[in-house]
CSV table of C-alpha atoms in Angstrom, one decimal:
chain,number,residue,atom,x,y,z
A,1,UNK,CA,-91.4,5.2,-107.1
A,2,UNK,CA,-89.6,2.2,-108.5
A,3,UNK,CA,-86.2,2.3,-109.2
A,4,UNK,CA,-84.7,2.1,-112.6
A,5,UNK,CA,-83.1,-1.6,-113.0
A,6,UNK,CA,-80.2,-2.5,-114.8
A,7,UNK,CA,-79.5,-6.1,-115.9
A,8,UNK,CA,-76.1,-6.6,-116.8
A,9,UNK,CA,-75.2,-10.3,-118.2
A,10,UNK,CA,-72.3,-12.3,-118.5
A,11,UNK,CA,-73.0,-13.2,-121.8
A,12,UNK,CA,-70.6,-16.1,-122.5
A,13,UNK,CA,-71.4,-17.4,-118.9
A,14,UNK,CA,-75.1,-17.3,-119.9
A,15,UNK,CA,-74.6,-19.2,-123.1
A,16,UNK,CA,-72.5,-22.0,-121.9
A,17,UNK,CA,-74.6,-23.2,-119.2
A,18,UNK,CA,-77.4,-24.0,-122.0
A,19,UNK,CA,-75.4,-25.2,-124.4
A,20,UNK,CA,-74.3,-27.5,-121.6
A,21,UNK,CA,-77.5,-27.7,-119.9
A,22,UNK,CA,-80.5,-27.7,-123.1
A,23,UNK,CA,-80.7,-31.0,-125.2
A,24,UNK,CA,-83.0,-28.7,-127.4
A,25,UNK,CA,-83.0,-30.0,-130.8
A,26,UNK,CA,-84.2,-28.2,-133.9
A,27,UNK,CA,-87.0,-29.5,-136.3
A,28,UNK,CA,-83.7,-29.6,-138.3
A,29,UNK,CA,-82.3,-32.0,-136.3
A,30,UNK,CA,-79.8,-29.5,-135.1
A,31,UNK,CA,-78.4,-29.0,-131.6
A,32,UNK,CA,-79.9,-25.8,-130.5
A,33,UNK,CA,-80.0,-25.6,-126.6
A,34,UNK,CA,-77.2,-22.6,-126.3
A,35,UNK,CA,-79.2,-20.6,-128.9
A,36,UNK,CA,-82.7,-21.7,-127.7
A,37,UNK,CA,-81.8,-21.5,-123.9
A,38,UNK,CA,-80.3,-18.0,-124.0
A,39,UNK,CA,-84.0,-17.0,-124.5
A,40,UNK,CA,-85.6,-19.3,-122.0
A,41,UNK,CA,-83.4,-18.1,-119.3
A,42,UNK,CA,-83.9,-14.4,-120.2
A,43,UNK,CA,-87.5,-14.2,-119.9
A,44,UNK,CA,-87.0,-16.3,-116.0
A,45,UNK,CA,-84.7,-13.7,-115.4
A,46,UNK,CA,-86.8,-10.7,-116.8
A,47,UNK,CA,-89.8,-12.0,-115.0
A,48,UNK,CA,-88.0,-11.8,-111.5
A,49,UNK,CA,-86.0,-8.9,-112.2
A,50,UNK,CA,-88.3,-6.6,-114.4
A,51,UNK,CA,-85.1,-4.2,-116.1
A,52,UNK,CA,-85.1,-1.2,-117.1
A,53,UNK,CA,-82.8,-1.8,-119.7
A,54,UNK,CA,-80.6,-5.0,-120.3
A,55,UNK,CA,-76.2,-4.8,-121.2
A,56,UNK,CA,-74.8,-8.2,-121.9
A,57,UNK,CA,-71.1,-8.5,-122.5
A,58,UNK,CA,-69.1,-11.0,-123.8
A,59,UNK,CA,-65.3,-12.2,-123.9
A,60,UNK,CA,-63.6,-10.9,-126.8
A,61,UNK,CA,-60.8,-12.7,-129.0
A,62,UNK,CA,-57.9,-12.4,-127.3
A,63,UNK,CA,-59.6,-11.1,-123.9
A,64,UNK,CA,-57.6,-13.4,-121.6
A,65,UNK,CA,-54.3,-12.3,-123.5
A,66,UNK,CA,-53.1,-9.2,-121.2
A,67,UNK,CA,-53.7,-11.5,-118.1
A,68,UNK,CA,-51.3,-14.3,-119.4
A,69,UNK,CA,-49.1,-12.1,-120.1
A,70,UNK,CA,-48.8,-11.5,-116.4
A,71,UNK,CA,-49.5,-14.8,-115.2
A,72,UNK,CA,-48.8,-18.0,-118.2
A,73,UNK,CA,-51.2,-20.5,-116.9
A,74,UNK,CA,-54.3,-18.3,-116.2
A,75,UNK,CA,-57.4,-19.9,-117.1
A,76,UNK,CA,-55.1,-22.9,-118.3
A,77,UNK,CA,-56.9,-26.2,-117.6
A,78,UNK,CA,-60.2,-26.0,-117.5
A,79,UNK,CA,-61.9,-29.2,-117.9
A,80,UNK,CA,-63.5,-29.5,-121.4
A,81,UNK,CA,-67.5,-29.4,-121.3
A,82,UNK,CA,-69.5,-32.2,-120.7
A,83,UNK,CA,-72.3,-32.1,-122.3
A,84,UNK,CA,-76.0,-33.4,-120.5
A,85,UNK,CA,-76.8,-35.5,-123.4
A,86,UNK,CA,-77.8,-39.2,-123.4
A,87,UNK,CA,-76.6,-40.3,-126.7
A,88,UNK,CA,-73.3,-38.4,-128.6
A,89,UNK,CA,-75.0,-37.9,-131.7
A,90,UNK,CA,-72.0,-35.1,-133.4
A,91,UNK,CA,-68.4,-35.8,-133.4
A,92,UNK,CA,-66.0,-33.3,-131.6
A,93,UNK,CA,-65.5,-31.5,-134.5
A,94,UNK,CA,-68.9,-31.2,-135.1
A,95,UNK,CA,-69.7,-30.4,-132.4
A,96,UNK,CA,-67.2,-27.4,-132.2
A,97,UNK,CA,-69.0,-26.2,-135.0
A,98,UNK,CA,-72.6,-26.2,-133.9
A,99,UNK,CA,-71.8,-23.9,-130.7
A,100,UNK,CA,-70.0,-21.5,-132.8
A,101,UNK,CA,-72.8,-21.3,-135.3
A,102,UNK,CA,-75.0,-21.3,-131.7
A,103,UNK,CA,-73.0,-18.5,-130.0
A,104,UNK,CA,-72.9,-16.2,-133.6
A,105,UNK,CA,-77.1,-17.0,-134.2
A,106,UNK,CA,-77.0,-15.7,-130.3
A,107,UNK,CA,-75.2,-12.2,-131.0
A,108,UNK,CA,-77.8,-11.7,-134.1
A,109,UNK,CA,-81.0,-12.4,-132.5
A,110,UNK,CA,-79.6,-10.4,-129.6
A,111,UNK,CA,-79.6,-7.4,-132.3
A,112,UNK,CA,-82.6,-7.7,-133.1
A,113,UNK,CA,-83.8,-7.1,-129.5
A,114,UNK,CA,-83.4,-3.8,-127.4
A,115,UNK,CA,-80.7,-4.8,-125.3
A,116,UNK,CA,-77.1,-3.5,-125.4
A,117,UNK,CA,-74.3,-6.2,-126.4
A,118,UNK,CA,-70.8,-5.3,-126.1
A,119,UNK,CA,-67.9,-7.1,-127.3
A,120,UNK,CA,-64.4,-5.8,-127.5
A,121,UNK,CA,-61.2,-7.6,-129.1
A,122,UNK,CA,-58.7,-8.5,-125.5
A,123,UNK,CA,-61.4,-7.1,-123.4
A,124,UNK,CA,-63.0,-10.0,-120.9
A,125,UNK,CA,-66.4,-9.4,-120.0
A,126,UNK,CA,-65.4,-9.2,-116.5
A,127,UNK,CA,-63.9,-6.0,-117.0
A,128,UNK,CA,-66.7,-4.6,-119.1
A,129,UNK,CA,-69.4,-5.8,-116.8
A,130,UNK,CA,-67.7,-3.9,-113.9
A,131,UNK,CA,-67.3,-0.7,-116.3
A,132,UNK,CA,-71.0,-1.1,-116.8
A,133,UNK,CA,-72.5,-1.7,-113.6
A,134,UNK,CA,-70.1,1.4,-112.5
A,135,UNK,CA,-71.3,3.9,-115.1
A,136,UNK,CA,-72.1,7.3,-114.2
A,137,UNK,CA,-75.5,7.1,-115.5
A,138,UNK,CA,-76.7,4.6,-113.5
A,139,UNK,CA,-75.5,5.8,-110.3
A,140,UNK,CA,-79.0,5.7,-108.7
A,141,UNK,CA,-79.9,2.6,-110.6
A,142,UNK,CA,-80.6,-1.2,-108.9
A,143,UNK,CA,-77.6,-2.8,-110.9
A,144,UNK,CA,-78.1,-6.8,-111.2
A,145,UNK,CA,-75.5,-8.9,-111.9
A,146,UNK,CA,-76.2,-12.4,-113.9
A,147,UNK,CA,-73.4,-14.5,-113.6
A,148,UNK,CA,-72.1,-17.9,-111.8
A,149,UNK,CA,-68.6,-16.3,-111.3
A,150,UNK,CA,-67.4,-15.1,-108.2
A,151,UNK,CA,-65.3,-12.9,-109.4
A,152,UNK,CA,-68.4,-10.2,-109.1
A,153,UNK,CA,-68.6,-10.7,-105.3
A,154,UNK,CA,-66.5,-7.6,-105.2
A,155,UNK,CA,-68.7,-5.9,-107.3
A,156,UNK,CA,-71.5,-6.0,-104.6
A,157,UNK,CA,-72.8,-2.5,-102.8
A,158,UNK,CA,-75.7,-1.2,-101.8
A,159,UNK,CA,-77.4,-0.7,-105.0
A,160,UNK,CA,-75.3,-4.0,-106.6
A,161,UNK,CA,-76.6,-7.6,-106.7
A,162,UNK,CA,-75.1,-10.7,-108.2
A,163,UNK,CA,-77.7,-13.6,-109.1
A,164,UNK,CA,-75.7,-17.0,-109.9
A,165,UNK,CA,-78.5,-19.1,-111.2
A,166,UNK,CA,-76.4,-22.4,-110.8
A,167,UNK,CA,-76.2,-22.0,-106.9
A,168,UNK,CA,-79.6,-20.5,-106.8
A,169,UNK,CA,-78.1,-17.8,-104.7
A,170,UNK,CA,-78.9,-14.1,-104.8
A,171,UNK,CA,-75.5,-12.0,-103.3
A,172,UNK,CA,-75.5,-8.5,-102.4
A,173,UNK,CA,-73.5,-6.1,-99.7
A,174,UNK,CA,-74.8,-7.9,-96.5
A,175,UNK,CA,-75.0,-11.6,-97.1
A,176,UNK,CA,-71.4,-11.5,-98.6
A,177,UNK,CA,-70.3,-9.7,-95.1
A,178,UNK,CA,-72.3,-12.1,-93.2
A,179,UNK,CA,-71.1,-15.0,-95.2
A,180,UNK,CA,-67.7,-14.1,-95.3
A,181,UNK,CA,-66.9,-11.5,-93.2
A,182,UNK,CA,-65.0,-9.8,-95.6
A,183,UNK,CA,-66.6,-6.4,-97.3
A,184,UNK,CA,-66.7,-6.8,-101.2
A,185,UNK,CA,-64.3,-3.6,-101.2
A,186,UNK,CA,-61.7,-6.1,-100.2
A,187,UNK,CA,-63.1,-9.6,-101.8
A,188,UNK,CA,-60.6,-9.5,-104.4
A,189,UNK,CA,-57.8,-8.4,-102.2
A,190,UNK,CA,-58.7,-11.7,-100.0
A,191,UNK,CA,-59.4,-14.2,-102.9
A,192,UNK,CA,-55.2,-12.6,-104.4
A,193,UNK,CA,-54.1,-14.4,-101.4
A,194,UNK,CA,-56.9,-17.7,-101.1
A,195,UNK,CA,-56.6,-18.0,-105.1
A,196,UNK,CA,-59.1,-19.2,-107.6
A,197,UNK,CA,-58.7,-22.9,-108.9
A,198,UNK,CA,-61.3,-21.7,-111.8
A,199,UNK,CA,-58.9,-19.7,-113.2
A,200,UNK,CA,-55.7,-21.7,-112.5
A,201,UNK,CA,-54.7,-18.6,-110.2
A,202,UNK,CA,-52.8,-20.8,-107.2
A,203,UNK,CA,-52.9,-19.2,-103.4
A,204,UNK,CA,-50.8,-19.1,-100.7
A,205,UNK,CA,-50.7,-22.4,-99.2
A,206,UNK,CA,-53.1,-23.4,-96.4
A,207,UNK,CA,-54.7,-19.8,-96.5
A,208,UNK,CA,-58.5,-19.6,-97.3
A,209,UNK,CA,-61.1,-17.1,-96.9
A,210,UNK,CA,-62.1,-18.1,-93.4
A,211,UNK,CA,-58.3,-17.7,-92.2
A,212,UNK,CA,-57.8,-14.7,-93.7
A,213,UNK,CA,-61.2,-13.1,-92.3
A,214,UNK,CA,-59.7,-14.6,-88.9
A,215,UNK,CA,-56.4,-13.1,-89.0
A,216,UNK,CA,-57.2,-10.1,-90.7
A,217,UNK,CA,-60.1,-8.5,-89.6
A,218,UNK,CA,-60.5,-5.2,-91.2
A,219,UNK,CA,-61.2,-7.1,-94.5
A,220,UNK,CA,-64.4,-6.5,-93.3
A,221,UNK,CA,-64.6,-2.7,-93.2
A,222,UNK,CA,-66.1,-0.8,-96.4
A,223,UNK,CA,-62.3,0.9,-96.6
A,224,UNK,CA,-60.7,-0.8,-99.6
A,225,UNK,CA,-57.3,-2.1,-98.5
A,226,UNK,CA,-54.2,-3.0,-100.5
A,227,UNK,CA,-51.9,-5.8,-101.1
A,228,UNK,CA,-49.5,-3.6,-99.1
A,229,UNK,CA,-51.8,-3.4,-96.1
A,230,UNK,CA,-51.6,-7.3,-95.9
A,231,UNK,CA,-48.0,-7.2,-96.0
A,232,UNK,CA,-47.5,-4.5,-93.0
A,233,UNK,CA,-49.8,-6.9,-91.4
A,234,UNK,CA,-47.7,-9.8,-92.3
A,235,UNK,CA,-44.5,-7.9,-91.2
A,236,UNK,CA,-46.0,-7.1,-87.9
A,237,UNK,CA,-46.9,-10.2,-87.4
A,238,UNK,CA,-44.5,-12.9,-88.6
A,239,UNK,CA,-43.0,-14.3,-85.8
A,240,UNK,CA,-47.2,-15.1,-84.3
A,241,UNK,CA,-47.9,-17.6,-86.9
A,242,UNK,CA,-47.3,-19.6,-90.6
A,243,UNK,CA,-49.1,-18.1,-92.5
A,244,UNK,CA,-48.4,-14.3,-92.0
A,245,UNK,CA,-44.4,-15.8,-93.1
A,246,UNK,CA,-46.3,-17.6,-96.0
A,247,UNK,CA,-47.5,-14.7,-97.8
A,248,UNK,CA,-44.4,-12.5,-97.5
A,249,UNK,CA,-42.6,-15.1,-98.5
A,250,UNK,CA,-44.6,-14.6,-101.7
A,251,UNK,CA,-46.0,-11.9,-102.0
A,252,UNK,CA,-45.2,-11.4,-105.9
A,253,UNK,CA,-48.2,-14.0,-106.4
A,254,UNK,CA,-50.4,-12.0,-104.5
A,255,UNK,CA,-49.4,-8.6,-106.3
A,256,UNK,CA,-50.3,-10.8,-109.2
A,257,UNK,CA,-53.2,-12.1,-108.3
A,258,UNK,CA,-54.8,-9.3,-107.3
A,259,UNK,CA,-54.0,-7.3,-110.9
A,260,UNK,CA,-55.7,-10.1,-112.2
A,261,UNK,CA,-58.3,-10.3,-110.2
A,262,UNK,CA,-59.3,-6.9,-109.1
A,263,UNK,CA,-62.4,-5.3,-110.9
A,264,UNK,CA,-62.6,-2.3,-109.5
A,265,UNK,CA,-60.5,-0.5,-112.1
A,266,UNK,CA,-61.5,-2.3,-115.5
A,267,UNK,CA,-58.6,-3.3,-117.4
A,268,UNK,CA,-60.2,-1.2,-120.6
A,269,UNK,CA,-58.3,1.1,-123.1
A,270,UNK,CA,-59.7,4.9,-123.0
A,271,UNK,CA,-60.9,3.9,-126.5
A,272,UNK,CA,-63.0,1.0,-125.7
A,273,UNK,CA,-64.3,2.9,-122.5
A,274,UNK,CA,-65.7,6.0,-124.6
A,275,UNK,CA,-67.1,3.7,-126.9
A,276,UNK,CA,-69.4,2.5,-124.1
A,277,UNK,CA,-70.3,5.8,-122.6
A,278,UNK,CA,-71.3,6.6,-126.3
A,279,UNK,CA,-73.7,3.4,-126.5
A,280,UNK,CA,-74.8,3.9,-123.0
A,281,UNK,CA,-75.7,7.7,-123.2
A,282,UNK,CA,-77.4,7.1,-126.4
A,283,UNK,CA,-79.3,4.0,-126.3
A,284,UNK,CA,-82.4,3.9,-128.3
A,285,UNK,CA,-84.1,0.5,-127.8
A,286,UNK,CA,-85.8,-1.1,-130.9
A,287,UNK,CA,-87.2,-4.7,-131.0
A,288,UNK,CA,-87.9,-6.1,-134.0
A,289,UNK,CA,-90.2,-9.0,-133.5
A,290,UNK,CA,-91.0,-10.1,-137.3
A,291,UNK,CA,-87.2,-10.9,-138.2
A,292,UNK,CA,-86.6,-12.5,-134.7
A,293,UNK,CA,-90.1,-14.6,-135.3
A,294,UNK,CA,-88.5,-15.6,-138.7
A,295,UNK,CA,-85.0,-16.6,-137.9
A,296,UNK,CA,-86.9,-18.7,-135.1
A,297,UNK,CA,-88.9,-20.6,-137.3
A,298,UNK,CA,-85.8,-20.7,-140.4
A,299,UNK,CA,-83.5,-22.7,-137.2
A,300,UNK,CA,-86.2,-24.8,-135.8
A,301,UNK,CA,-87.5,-23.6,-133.1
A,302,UNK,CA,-90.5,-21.6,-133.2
A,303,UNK,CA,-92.7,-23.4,-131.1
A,304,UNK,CA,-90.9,-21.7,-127.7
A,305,UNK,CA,-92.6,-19.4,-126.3
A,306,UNK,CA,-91.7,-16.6,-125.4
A,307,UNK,CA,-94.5,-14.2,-125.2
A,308,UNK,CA,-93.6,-12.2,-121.6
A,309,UNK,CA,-90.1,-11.7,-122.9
A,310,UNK,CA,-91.3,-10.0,-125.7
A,311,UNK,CA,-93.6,-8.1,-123.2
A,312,UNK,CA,-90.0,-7.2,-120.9
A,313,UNK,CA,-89.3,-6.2,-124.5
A,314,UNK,CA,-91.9,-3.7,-125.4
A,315,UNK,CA,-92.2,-2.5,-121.6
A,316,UNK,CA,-88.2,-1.3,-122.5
A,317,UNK,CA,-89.3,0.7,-125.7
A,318,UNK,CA,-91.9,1.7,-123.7
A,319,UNK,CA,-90.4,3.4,-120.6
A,320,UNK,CA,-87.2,4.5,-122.8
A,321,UNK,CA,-90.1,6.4,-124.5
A,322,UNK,CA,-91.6,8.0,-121.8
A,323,UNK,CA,-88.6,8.9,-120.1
A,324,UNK,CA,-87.2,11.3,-123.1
């Protein structure tokens, strides 16, 4: 028997890389490669992956606000997108405009589809991907990951996958020991200390993740270790080498770090966590093709095709149907 699949997005990841990526423009003349390459890239994924059901989950206002709090610069300085266009044809400010109307036309053809979407106000996605993929009811369930960030490395297990389309790489349990030699149980412990220049979150100097697989090798034992358990390490150790002197020396980054970091305990509110066991436990899928046919054709694009997404589609309604 086949296993249920869940395909769990990283909605705001999704969209950016075809805003970025599609030149699509409408019979309108419009900029509509976000909009028109969510879709595209669904149906490759859907083909591959054949879910069960699909959860996508997306940044909220404010999402990044209880991180800064804790550490001022996170996520600070990100290079501004650079678009793959040949000829600027928008100013800035229109263009600012276009992806938001882009990213809201996204959330309401997404509701016309039978997929879960889950947004949150100071709730990243991160955190509501993790809750998601960690949910009681899909326990037995093949959960797949679709995202470029690494942050979901730790996320990996045995019934866990992370695709990043980008790298053309497929991640689960094993290749991230063999590639790292550090379990995903203690990815986010080792990246605390390495650091991620994505998200402005500096390391300790002149550590990496090969070093710290070197020098501390139970990182790659399923047994989830602690910040603490580097720094007995460190203690023990501190007259052998640099860097075990570096990272007591600052070790409040790394407590930091890994607060930030660590998805293993989603950084929800009890409120916004029973409001997705609610959705979850009573999802009903319903696609309704005329509107979505419509609003295709009313924003210029209704010559894609996407005929074996709408087949994913009705295979959902389908199966949720047999299986009540």
């Amino acid at each position: 028997m086949t296993a249920n699949r869940l395909l769990i997005v990283d909605g705001l990841n999704l969209f950016i890389r075809q805003y970025v990526c599609d030149p699509s423009i409408s019979t309108q003349g419009e900029p509509v490669g976000g909009l028109k390459g969510v879709f595209k890239s669904l149906q490759k994924v859907c083909r591959e992956v054949k879910p069960t059901q699909i959860v996508i989950c997306w940044d909220g206002p404010g999402g990044s606000k209880k991180k800064k709090a804790l550490v001022s610069g996170y996520k600070d300085g990100r290079n501004p997108l650079r678009l793959n266009r040949n000829v600027k044809a928008l100013t800035e400010q229109q263009e600012m405009q276009n992806r938001v109307w882009q990213q809201l036309r996204t959330f309401e053809y997404l509701n016309l589809c039978p997929i879960t979407q889950f947004l949150f106000p100071e709730i990243e996605a991160d955190d509501l991907v993790s809750y998601a993929a960690r949910h009681k009811k899909y326990t037995d369930w093949v959960k797949i990951i679709l995202s470029n960030d690494k942050d979901f490395i730790q996320l990996c297990d045995d019934k866990t996958i992370l695709m990043r389309p980008t790298q053309k790489e497929i991640l689960n349990k094993n290749s991230v020991l063999k590639e790292h030699s550090i379990h995903p149980n203690n990815f986010a412990l080792a990246r605390s200390i390495a650091g991620d220049k994505s998200d402005n979150l500096d390391g300790i100097k002149g550590v990496g993740l090969v070093s710290l697989a070197n020098k501390f090798s139970f990182l790659a034992e399923e047994q989830r270790y602690t910040v603490d358990d580097i720094l007995e390490k460190c203690e023990a150790n501190k007259d052998d080498g640099k860097m075990y002197q570096n990272i007591l020396n600052e070790k409040q980054k790394v407590y930091l770090n890994y607060q930030i970091m660590q998805l293993y305990q989603p950084s929800m509110s009890l409120q916004a966590q029973n409001k997705v066991d609610y959705v979850l436990d009573n999802f009903i899928p319903e696609f309704n093709k005329t509107d979505f046919l419509k609003s295709s054709i009313l924003d210029g694009f209704a010559d894609l095709n996407l005929n074996e997404l709408f087949t994913t589609f009705n295979r959902i309604i389908s199966d949720e149907k047999t299986a009540t």
